[in-house]
Amino acid sequence: MQILKTIQELRDFRAKCSGDVGFVATMGALHAGHAQLIKTSVSQNNHTIVSIFVNPTQFLPGEDLSRYPRTPEADIKICQLCQADAVFMPEVDEIYNQNEIKILAPKELSSTLEGVTRPGHFDGVCTILTKFFNIINPTNAYFGKKDAQQLIIIENMVKSLFMNVNIVPIDIVRSSDGLALSSRNSYLNDDELAQALKISRSLMKASNLIKAGELSSIEIKKAMSSILEPLRVDYIAIVDKNLNPVDKIELGNSIILVAVYVKNTRLIDNLWV
Amino acid sequence: MQILKTIQELRDFRAKCSGDVGFVATMGALHAGHAQLIKTSVSQNNHTIVSIFVNPTQFLPGEDLSRYPRTPEADIKICQLCQADAVFMPEVDEIYNQNEIKILAPKELSSTLEGVTRPGHFDGVCTILTKFFNIINPTNAYFGKKDAQQLIIIENMVKSLFMNVNIVPIDIVRSSDGLALSSRNSYLNDDELAQALKISRSLMKASNLIKAGELSSIEIKKAMSSILEPLRVDYIAIVDKNLNPVDKIELGNSIILVAVYVKNTRLIDNLWV
């Protein structure tokens, strides 16, 4: 497996790839969720490139950019074990310069849900991915459904700008007790981890209610709220695939999203129904 | 020569191209300046694609979008004579949809000069070109130096987003009496056309002064102003290639730009020194 630091190294590597190239964009601190993306890419492409880059433009002032977990040695090991062909780990000034172009995510999709507390976050995501897609020129790019809004915005960007990449959504990976894997879980102590289980339990409750025939968004949210107590809930939302709120679950076309604070750590999870 | 209306038709055509593909983006109303771009592309590439698309997002409210000259039959004829291989003439709703991503040109470059009277104009230019570059995937793209600021912003966008296209600047084409060719010249009557000649004459004066050793921006602007009278001058600017004003001409690295109103028509011209 090759470790590539510069764009030139990446381009030289890419020029030698034949067939399909899979791409997994990460901010490092890799866990089994990322491993699932990488393994899927490896199984579906002739070559797989993983980027490890803590993208500054998707963090807001005051967010956790500086303390975001950085575990490069372990990340490289995981990429190796998953049989990635190359890891792209550029420095910030390799990617960003002066007179930067900005990509603005569509307002309709980016100002709701995560966008309320993180205005500008998705613009940074779209900007870095546009750069990476152009540098790497992947056939397929793999994104987790855990970041549902991000996934929908990326799919939209690719369609809107006619980018030549196929976006592949991958199911959420959970710990054995249900917690959706996230690099930010590393901020939690044991007590907080136990509290965090309420998130997936609330979604499980929603799933069971829906299976029993309950489709009312109000009723489902009510049941979820009571499970999430006493956590500080940022939002519970039930939306369609354009992120518009729906009063009634439409099977195959609805997403239930949760964002809560476990002490100071903000966690998100969701369920596609 | 093929006339392509849809993205699918364009992609099918592009898939059959081998070797280098040249691209000339136009808003139609083609004149000898465009012909020069097309001919250069034809001479330097295996295939040349010309787009004819009056891009709504680069017009501000109240600008001349609806009355912008549209001469599709003549345009197609010119493309044929210049030996283009394909003309891409999509409808607006083939290119723009709901939930649109926006590209923001770098503020440092887009808020000055043209950006003062046309805020947002270059965002629209960057957005449509990003779409077209992704749809067409050209090896080389040809732009006239007439739109100097646009050219610099495009070069910057390509660098900033690591786009895989080579931008080729092409010298301004002028009528025999010096007027820089522009689709908007068609708005001028004979009297206005005569007035418009002051623009290129002021630049010619600047060129002569510089040849005679005058490098002071103030002095050059003064001489230009007196030639441009009584036209309403929007700006005379002398800048470096980052569009920063300079007090003194630096040969090989300066651009003199003019924007004036001839009656209601706003015309621009420039000189790279």
XYZ file of C-alpha atoms in Angstrom:
546
model
C 0.000 0.000 0.000
C 1.306 3.419 -0.948
C 1.267 6.496 1.266
C 0.820 9.563 -0.928
C 1.452 13.031 0.499
C 1.327 15.324 -2.510
C -1.092 15.859 -5.358
C 1.673 14.997 -7.790
C 2.272 11.658 -6.052
C -1.455 10.996 -6.134
C -1.673 11.836 -9.830
C 1.315 9.640 -10.663
C -0.304 6.768 -8.773
C -3.692 7.386 -10.403
C -2.181 7.448 -13.894
C -1.032 3.877 -13.394
C -4.452 2.609 -12.269
C -6.471 0.741 -14.882
C -10.119 -0.192 -14.536
C -12.378 1.141 -11.806
C -11.031 3.270 -8.973
C -12.882 3.441 -5.660
C -12.485 6.382 -3.309
C -13.192 6.640 0.407
C -12.909 10.155 1.846
C -12.189 10.197 5.584
C -10.957 12.557 8.263
C -8.983 9.709 9.828
C -9.653 8.285 13.309
C -10.836 5.269 11.361
C -13.233 2.772 12.881
C -15.186 -0.257 11.660
C -17.597 2.042 9.815
C -14.769 3.376 7.664
C -13.407 -0.158 7.296
C -16.754 -1.182 5.858
C -16.544 1.595 3.254
C -12.991 0.613 2.322
C -13.737 -3.113 2.131
C -16.781 -2.493 -0.037
C -14.709 -0.306 -2.339
C -11.964 -2.937 -2.535
C -14.531 -5.582 -3.456
C -16.083 -3.421 -6.191
C -13.078 -1.714 -7.820
C -9.701 -2.532 -9.312
C -8.035 0.055 -7.069
C -9.050 1.812 -3.867
C -7.731 5.148 -2.633
C -8.501 6.345 0.905
C -7.997 9.996 1.814
C -7.161 10.952 5.395
C -7.565 14.698 5.726
C -9.087 16.684 8.568
C -10.715 19.292 6.350
C -10.590 22.680 8.071
C -13.303 24.306 5.942
C -16.049 22.016 7.227
C -15.430 23.008 10.855
C -17.048 26.160 12.159
C -15.188 28.611 14.388
C -15.345 27.159 17.895
C -15.903 23.598 16.717
C -13.530 20.724 17.466
C -11.058 21.121 14.582
C -7.977 21.285 16.815
C -9.025 18.475 19.136
C -10.513 16.266 16.418
C -8.924 12.826 16.989
C -5.813 12.204 14.874
C -4.492 8.631 14.771
C -2.479 8.375 11.544
C -0.473 5.228 12.380
C -3.567 3.245 13.346
C -5.412 4.630 10.304
C -2.699 3.430 7.945
C -2.807 -0.004 9.593
C -6.569 -0.228 9.093
C -6.283 0.803 5.432
C -3.647 -1.895 4.965
C -5.789 -4.549 6.633
C -8.721 -3.559 4.409
C -6.418 -3.908 1.393
C -6.635 -0.322 0.167
C -4.082 0.396 -2.555
C -3.170 3.909 -1.509
C -3.704 6.389 1.290
C -3.732 10.084 0.396
C -2.641 12.192 3.385
C -1.954 15.731 2.150
C -1.059 18.719 4.300
C -3.620 21.525 4.428
C -1.543 23.878 2.277
C -1.310 21.233 -0.434
C -5.089 21.458 -0.803
C -5.975 25.047 0.113
C -4.344 28.221 -1.116
C -5.098 31.890 -1.502
C -7.993 33.141 -3.638
C -10.012 30.034 -2.931
C -13.130 29.205 -4.884
C -15.991 28.148 -2.634
C -18.699 25.632 -3.321
C -22.041 26.450 -1.721
C -24.218 23.459 -0.944
C -27.837 24.010 -2.042
C -29.508 26.137 0.617
C -32.681 24.042 0.626
C -30.681 20.979 1.737
C -27.910 22.532 3.791
C -29.719 25.059 5.991
C -31.872 22.490 7.792
C -31.005 19.813 10.430
C -27.185 19.864 10.840
C -27.094 23.148 8.947
C -28.982 24.941 11.721
C -26.195 24.460 14.263
C -23.426 24.109 11.676
C -24.022 26.805 9.027
C -21.374 26.545 6.320
C -20.406 23.002 7.310
C -21.738 21.430 4.118
C -20.149 24.128 1.960
C -16.806 22.940 3.319
C -17.741 19.318 2.660
C -18.740 20.108 -0.938
C -15.588 22.156 -1.506
C -13.156 19.487 -0.305
C -14.970 16.718 -2.165
C -14.939 18.704 -5.410
C -11.183 19.104 -5.009
C -10.676 15.424 -4.169
C -12.939 14.201 -6.973
C -10.953 16.297 -9.438
C -7.586 15.177 -8.064
C -8.473 11.486 -7.763
C -11.004 11.076 -10.568
C -12.665 8.060 -8.936
C -15.167 5.798 -10.645
C -17.036 5.169 -7.396
C -16.998 7.061 -4.098
C -18.280 5.491 -0.882
C -20.151 7.380 1.836
C -21.843 6.154 4.998
C -25.553 6.618 5.572
C -24.652 7.709 9.095
C -24.154 11.200 7.700
C -27.482 11.088 5.901
C -27.746 14.783 5.150
C -24.165 14.860 3.891
C -24.877 11.887 1.634
C -27.976 13.541 0.166
C -26.110 16.819 -0.400
C -23.217 15.012 -2.085
C -25.580 13.094 -4.350
C -27.192 16.393 -5.199
C -23.876 18.109 -5.906
C -22.754 15.352 -8.234
C -26.035 15.587 -10.133
C -26.112 19.382 -10.160
C -22.516 19.799 -11.374
C -22.580 16.696 -13.619
C -19.573 15.218 -11.865
C -18.304 11.973 -13.329
C -18.406 9.857 -10.195
C -20.844 7.286 -8.912
C -21.845 7.817 -5.257
C -22.329 4.560 -3.334
C -24.203 4.780 0.009
C -23.154 2.291 2.676
C -25.258 1.188 5.662
C -24.472 2.415 9.157
C -22.119 0.196 11.163
C -23.017 -0.153 14.860
C -21.257 -1.514 17.918
C -22.735 -4.716 19.357
C -24.861 -2.629 21.737
C -26.265 -0.527 18.888
C -24.232 2.688 19.042
C -23.546 4.041 15.559
C -19.791 4.150 15.086
C -18.338 7.666 14.950
C -14.891 9.122 15.378
C -16.413 11.484 17.916
C -17.384 8.525 20.157
C -13.771 8.709 21.344
C -14.725 11.859 23.260
C -17.068 9.843 25.503
C -16.228 8.277 28.862
C -17.917 5.028 29.990
C -20.830 6.780 31.610
C -21.395 8.937 28.553
C -21.123 5.903 26.274
C -23.911 4.267 28.258
C -26.022 7.414 27.901
C -25.296 7.514 24.171
C -27.011 4.135 23.732
C -30.314 5.924 24.152
C -29.843 7.286 20.633
C -29.901 3.970 18.799
C -32.545 2.689 21.224
C -34.825 5.566 20.274
C -34.407 4.660 16.607
C -35.017 1.000 17.369
C -38.223 2.014 19.131
C -39.228 3.996 16.042
C -38.497 0.994 13.867
C -40.647 -1.255 16.056
C -43.503 1.236 16.081
C -43.399 1.461 12.292
C -43.377 -2.325 12.000
C -46.478 -2.331 14.216
C -48.190 0.063 11.809
C -47.578 3.441 13.466
C -46.723 5.925 10.689
C -47.491 9.261 12.375
C -44.379 11.385 12.685
C -45.715 13.097 15.827
C -46.345 9.804 17.615
C -42.977 8.354 16.609
C -41.130 11.479 17.716
C -42.982 11.467 21.039
C -41.931 7.877 21.746
C -38.342 8.662 20.758
C -38.222 11.763 22.951
C -39.204 9.839 26.031
C -36.431 7.297 25.426
C -33.836 10.016 24.830
C -34.575 11.761 28.143
C -32.679 13.296 29.905
C -30.257 13.897 27.010
C -30.323 17.337 25.419
C -31.983 16.763 22.053
C -30.940 19.053 19.221
C -33.481 17.603 16.806
C -35.566 14.583 15.996
C -36.722 14.888 12.414
C -38.676 12.717 10.039
C -38.107 13.759 6.456
C -38.279 12.589 2.867
C -35.197 12.165 0.685
C -35.246 15.878 -0.156
C -35.025 16.513 3.608
C -38.543 17.950 3.717
C -40.400 17.082 6.944
C -43.229 14.606 6.525
C -46.236 14.135 8.789
C -46.492 10.472 7.947
C -43.807 7.898 7.278
C -43.747 6.736 3.676
C -41.994 3.371 3.640
C -38.935 3.358 1.394
C -38.810 7.136 1.222
C -38.375 8.407 4.789
C -35.452 9.092 7.071
C -35.616 9.551 10.828
C -32.726 11.678 12.074
C -31.563 12.415 15.594
C -28.965 14.813 16.942
C -28.295 14.914 20.676
C -25.696 16.176 23.055
C -24.125 13.648 25.375
C -22.508 16.081 27.776
C -20.484 18.261 25.351
C -20.320 15.797 22.517
C -22.853 16.181 19.749
C -23.809 12.857 18.183
C -26.037 12.078 15.200
C -27.729 8.911 14.083
C -30.536 7.988 11.727
C -32.713 5.315 10.303
C -33.774 4.978 6.663
C -37.260 3.460 6.564
C -20.617 18.980 -37.686
C -23.035 17.690 -35.086
C -25.644 19.756 -33.251
C -26.059 18.361 -29.739
C -29.008 19.427 -27.613
C -28.904 17.142 -24.605
C -26.221 16.128 -22.138
C -26.710 12.521 -23.210
C -26.052 13.434 -26.847
C -22.969 15.362 -25.769
C -21.689 12.437 -23.701
C -22.294 9.972 -26.528
C -20.363 12.248 -28.896
C -17.554 12.777 -26.355
C -17.193 9.040 -25.754
C -16.284 8.595 -29.404
C -13.597 11.327 -29.377
C -10.020 10.115 -29.154
C -7.039 12.337 -28.504
C -7.310 15.947 -27.365
C -10.640 17.715 -27.134
C -10.813 21.502 -27.341
C -13.726 23.443 -25.873
C -14.946 26.954 -26.642
C -17.698 28.222 -24.314
C -19.835 30.952 -25.869
C -23.155 32.679 -25.357
C -23.683 32.719 -29.121
C -23.926 35.900 -31.221
C -20.595 34.731 -32.557
C -18.153 37.162 -34.144
C -14.581 36.999 -35.414
C -13.304 36.915 -31.817
C -15.129 33.660 -31.181
C -14.033 32.382 -34.591
C -10.450 32.943 -33.514
C -11.009 30.822 -30.383
C -12.631 28.047 -32.410
C -9.971 28.055 -35.122
C -7.189 27.934 -32.561
C -8.882 25.022 -30.830
C -9.344 23.191 -34.136
C -5.663 23.651 -34.930
C -4.548 22.344 -31.526
C -6.954 19.455 -30.825
C -8.294 16.314 -32.433
C -11.866 17.458 -31.775
C -13.451 20.803 -30.969
C -16.757 21.326 -29.182
C -18.374 24.787 -29.073
C -21.120 25.503 -26.556
C -23.770 28.099 -27.338
C -25.682 28.849 -24.160
C -26.880 32.183 -22.822
C -26.194 31.387 -19.191
C -28.872 32.971 -17.010
C -26.888 32.778 -13.753
C -24.230 35.217 -14.939
C -26.778 37.952 -15.628
C -27.895 40.139 -12.762
C -31.522 41.137 -12.285
C -32.129 44.065 -14.645
C -29.260 43.149 -16.967
C -29.730 42.284 -20.631
C -30.486 38.550 -20.365
C -33.749 38.747 -22.314
C -32.447 41.084 -25.019
C -29.003 39.471 -25.285
C -28.498 38.864 -29.027
C -29.504 35.375 -30.144
C -28.454 34.330 -33.653
C -28.381 30.511 -33.609
C -28.459 29.914 -37.389
C -25.560 32.283 -38.047
C -23.688 30.832 -35.047
C -23.972 27.302 -36.403
C -22.734 28.525 -39.792
C -19.679 30.149 -38.190
C -18.887 26.996 -36.209
C -19.100 24.989 -39.416
C -16.830 27.384 -41.302
C -14.309 27.194 -38.455
C -14.475 23.381 -38.669
C -15.754 22.701 -35.189
C -16.823 19.085 -34.731
C -19.845 19.689 -32.546
C -22.008 22.488 -31.215
C -23.623 21.983 -27.815
C -26.838 24.017 -27.546
C -28.731 22.842 -24.466
C -31.942 24.348 -23.109
C -31.692 26.043 -19.709
C -33.551 23.271 -17.881
C -31.125 20.698 -19.259
C -28.365 22.465 -17.317
C -30.067 23.944 -14.248
C -32.456 22.248 -11.884
C -33.758 22.569 -8.361
C -31.438 22.429 -5.339
C -28.581 23.933 -7.303
C -25.057 23.954 -5.987
C -23.381 27.339 -6.420
C -19.768 28.085 -7.121
C -18.497 31.304 -5.558
C -15.616 32.935 -7.389
C -12.847 34.029 -5.017
C -13.954 37.295 -3.426
C -10.532 38.899 -3.835
C -10.766 38.532 -7.607
C -14.489 38.840 -8.215
C -15.512 41.816 -6.098
C -13.320 44.331 -7.939
C -13.604 45.891 -11.446
C -16.554 44.157 -13.192
C -17.608 42.735 -9.832
C -18.420 46.206 -8.496
C -21.247 46.783 -10.958
C -21.959 43.089 -11.557
C -21.865 41.365 -8.142
C -22.462 37.634 -8.544
C -21.657 37.711 -12.258
C -18.474 35.672 -11.901
C -20.172 33.168 -9.578
C -22.506 32.410 -12.473
C -19.569 32.139 -14.867
C -17.737 29.726 -12.553
C -20.877 27.654 -11.988
C -21.681 27.167 -15.675
C -18.072 26.419 -16.563
C -17.789 23.828 -13.799
C -20.872 22.133 -15.201
C -19.599 22.326 -18.788
C -16.099 21.131 -17.880
C -17.628 18.115 -16.118
C -20.028 17.358 -18.968
C -17.509 17.854 -21.781
C -14.252 16.863 -20.072
C -12.112 18.946 -22.452
C -8.336 18.723 -22.682
C -8.049 22.430 -23.519
C -10.507 25.285 -23.080
C -10.116 28.565 -24.971
C -10.967 31.991 -23.537
C -10.423 35.470 -24.926
C -8.254 38.000 -23.147
C -11.015 40.523 -23.841
C -12.674 39.315 -20.650
C -9.438 39.635 -18.689
C -10.947 39.386 -15.236
C -13.030 36.388 -16.269
C -9.936 34.697 -17.664
C -7.979 35.253 -14.451
C -10.856 33.988 -12.321
C -11.238 30.886 -14.491
C -7.512 30.149 -14.291
C -7.787 30.538 -10.547
C -10.814 28.259 -10.288
C -9.122 25.521 -12.282
C -6.073 25.737 -10.015
C -8.070 25.985 -6.806
C -10.370 23.046 -7.585
C -7.664 21.007 -9.375
C -9.774 20.738 -12.503
C -8.308 18.617 -15.253
C -8.416 21.150 -18.052
C -5.798 23.393 -19.603
C -6.931 27.020 -19.996
C -5.642 28.675 -23.170
C -5.853 32.505 -23.331
C -6.386 34.002 -26.788
C -5.552 37.564 -27.840
C -8.276 40.138 -28.363
C -9.614 40.381 -31.905
C -10.360 43.932 -33.081
C -12.192 45.445 -36.024
C -10.007 47.228 -38.564
C -10.623 50.515 -36.735
C -9.544 49.052 -33.401
C -12.808 48.283 -31.635
C -12.561 45.081 -29.595
C -15.149 42.647 -30.942
C -18.037 41.976 -28.595
C -21.515 40.541 -29.002
C -22.783 43.655 -27.247
C -21.429 45.857 -30.078
C -24.637 44.889 -31.886
C -26.495 47.215 -29.501
C -24.659 50.248 -30.962
C -25.863 52.487 -33.797
C -23.367 54.122 -36.166
C -22.909 57.202 -34.024
C -22.340 55.086 -30.916
C -19.928 52.838 -32.792
C -17.874 55.910 -33.637
C -17.909 56.978 -29.977
C -16.869 53.480 -28.920
C -13.620 53.822 -30.862
C -12.366 56.094 -28.096
C -11.954 52.982 -25.952
C -9.318 51.256 -28.047
C -7.742 54.645 -28.829
C -7.261 55.279 -25.117
C -5.519 51.931 -24.787
C -3.417 52.642 -27.847
C -2.410 55.934 -26.238
C -1.435 54.027 -23.066
C 0.613 51.615 -25.143
C 2.445 54.466 -26.859
C 3.144 56.218 -23.568
C 4.560 53.004 -22.111
C 6.731 52.487 -25.183
C 8.005 56.019 -24.620
C 8.965 55.094 -21.041
C 5.989 56.362 -19.059
C 5.203 53.751 -16.391
C 3.217 55.807 -13.878
C -0.331 54.521 -13.535
C -1.628 57.981 -12.633
C -0.141 59.580 -15.727
C -1.354 56.826 -18.021
C -4.865 56.948 -16.592
C -4.925 60.739 -16.967
C -4.036 60.512 -20.638
C -6.632 57.786 -21.184
C -9.349 59.753 -19.402
C -8.904 62.741 -21.648
C -9.246 60.573 -24.751
C -12.354 58.836 -23.400
C -14.200 62.110 -22.781
C -17.155 62.674 -22.902
C -18.001 58.974 -22.447
C -19.158 57.910 -18.986
C -16.204 55.949 -17.609
C -16.995 53.166 -15.150
C -13.354 52.432 -14.442
C -9.839 52.704 -15.790
C -7.641 50.335 -13.799
C -4.033 49.281 -13.964
C -3.483 46.036 -12.101
C -1.167 43.065 -11.765
C -2.238 39.536 -12.678
C -3.882 39.111 -9.267
C -5.996 42.165 -10.131
C -4.294 44.264 -7.467
C -3.863 47.921 -8.511
C -0.287 48.950 -9.225
C 1.169 52.454 -9.106
C 3.701 51.648 -11.757
C 3.466 49.461 -14.831
C 5.598 46.337 -14.567
C 6.202 45.124 -18.110
C 4.978 41.568 -18.653
C 2.873 41.616 -15.502
C 0.349 44.437 -15.865
C -3.105 44.786 -17.341
C -4.849 48.053 -18.192
C -8.611 47.671 -18.086
C -11.361 50.025 -19.173
C -15.121 49.895 -18.775
C -17.258 52.660 -20.240
C -20.839 53.315 -21.128
C -21.586 54.236 -24.716
C -25.101 55.542 -24.203
C -26.731 52.564 -22.419
C -24.291 49.912 -23.557
C -21.484 49.002 -21.209
C -18.308 47.998 -23.033
C -15.001 46.680 -21.715
C -11.578 46.458 -23.238
C -8.050 45.934 -21.989
C -4.388 45.765 -22.794
C -1.897 43.252 -21.350
C 1.487 44.979 -21.103
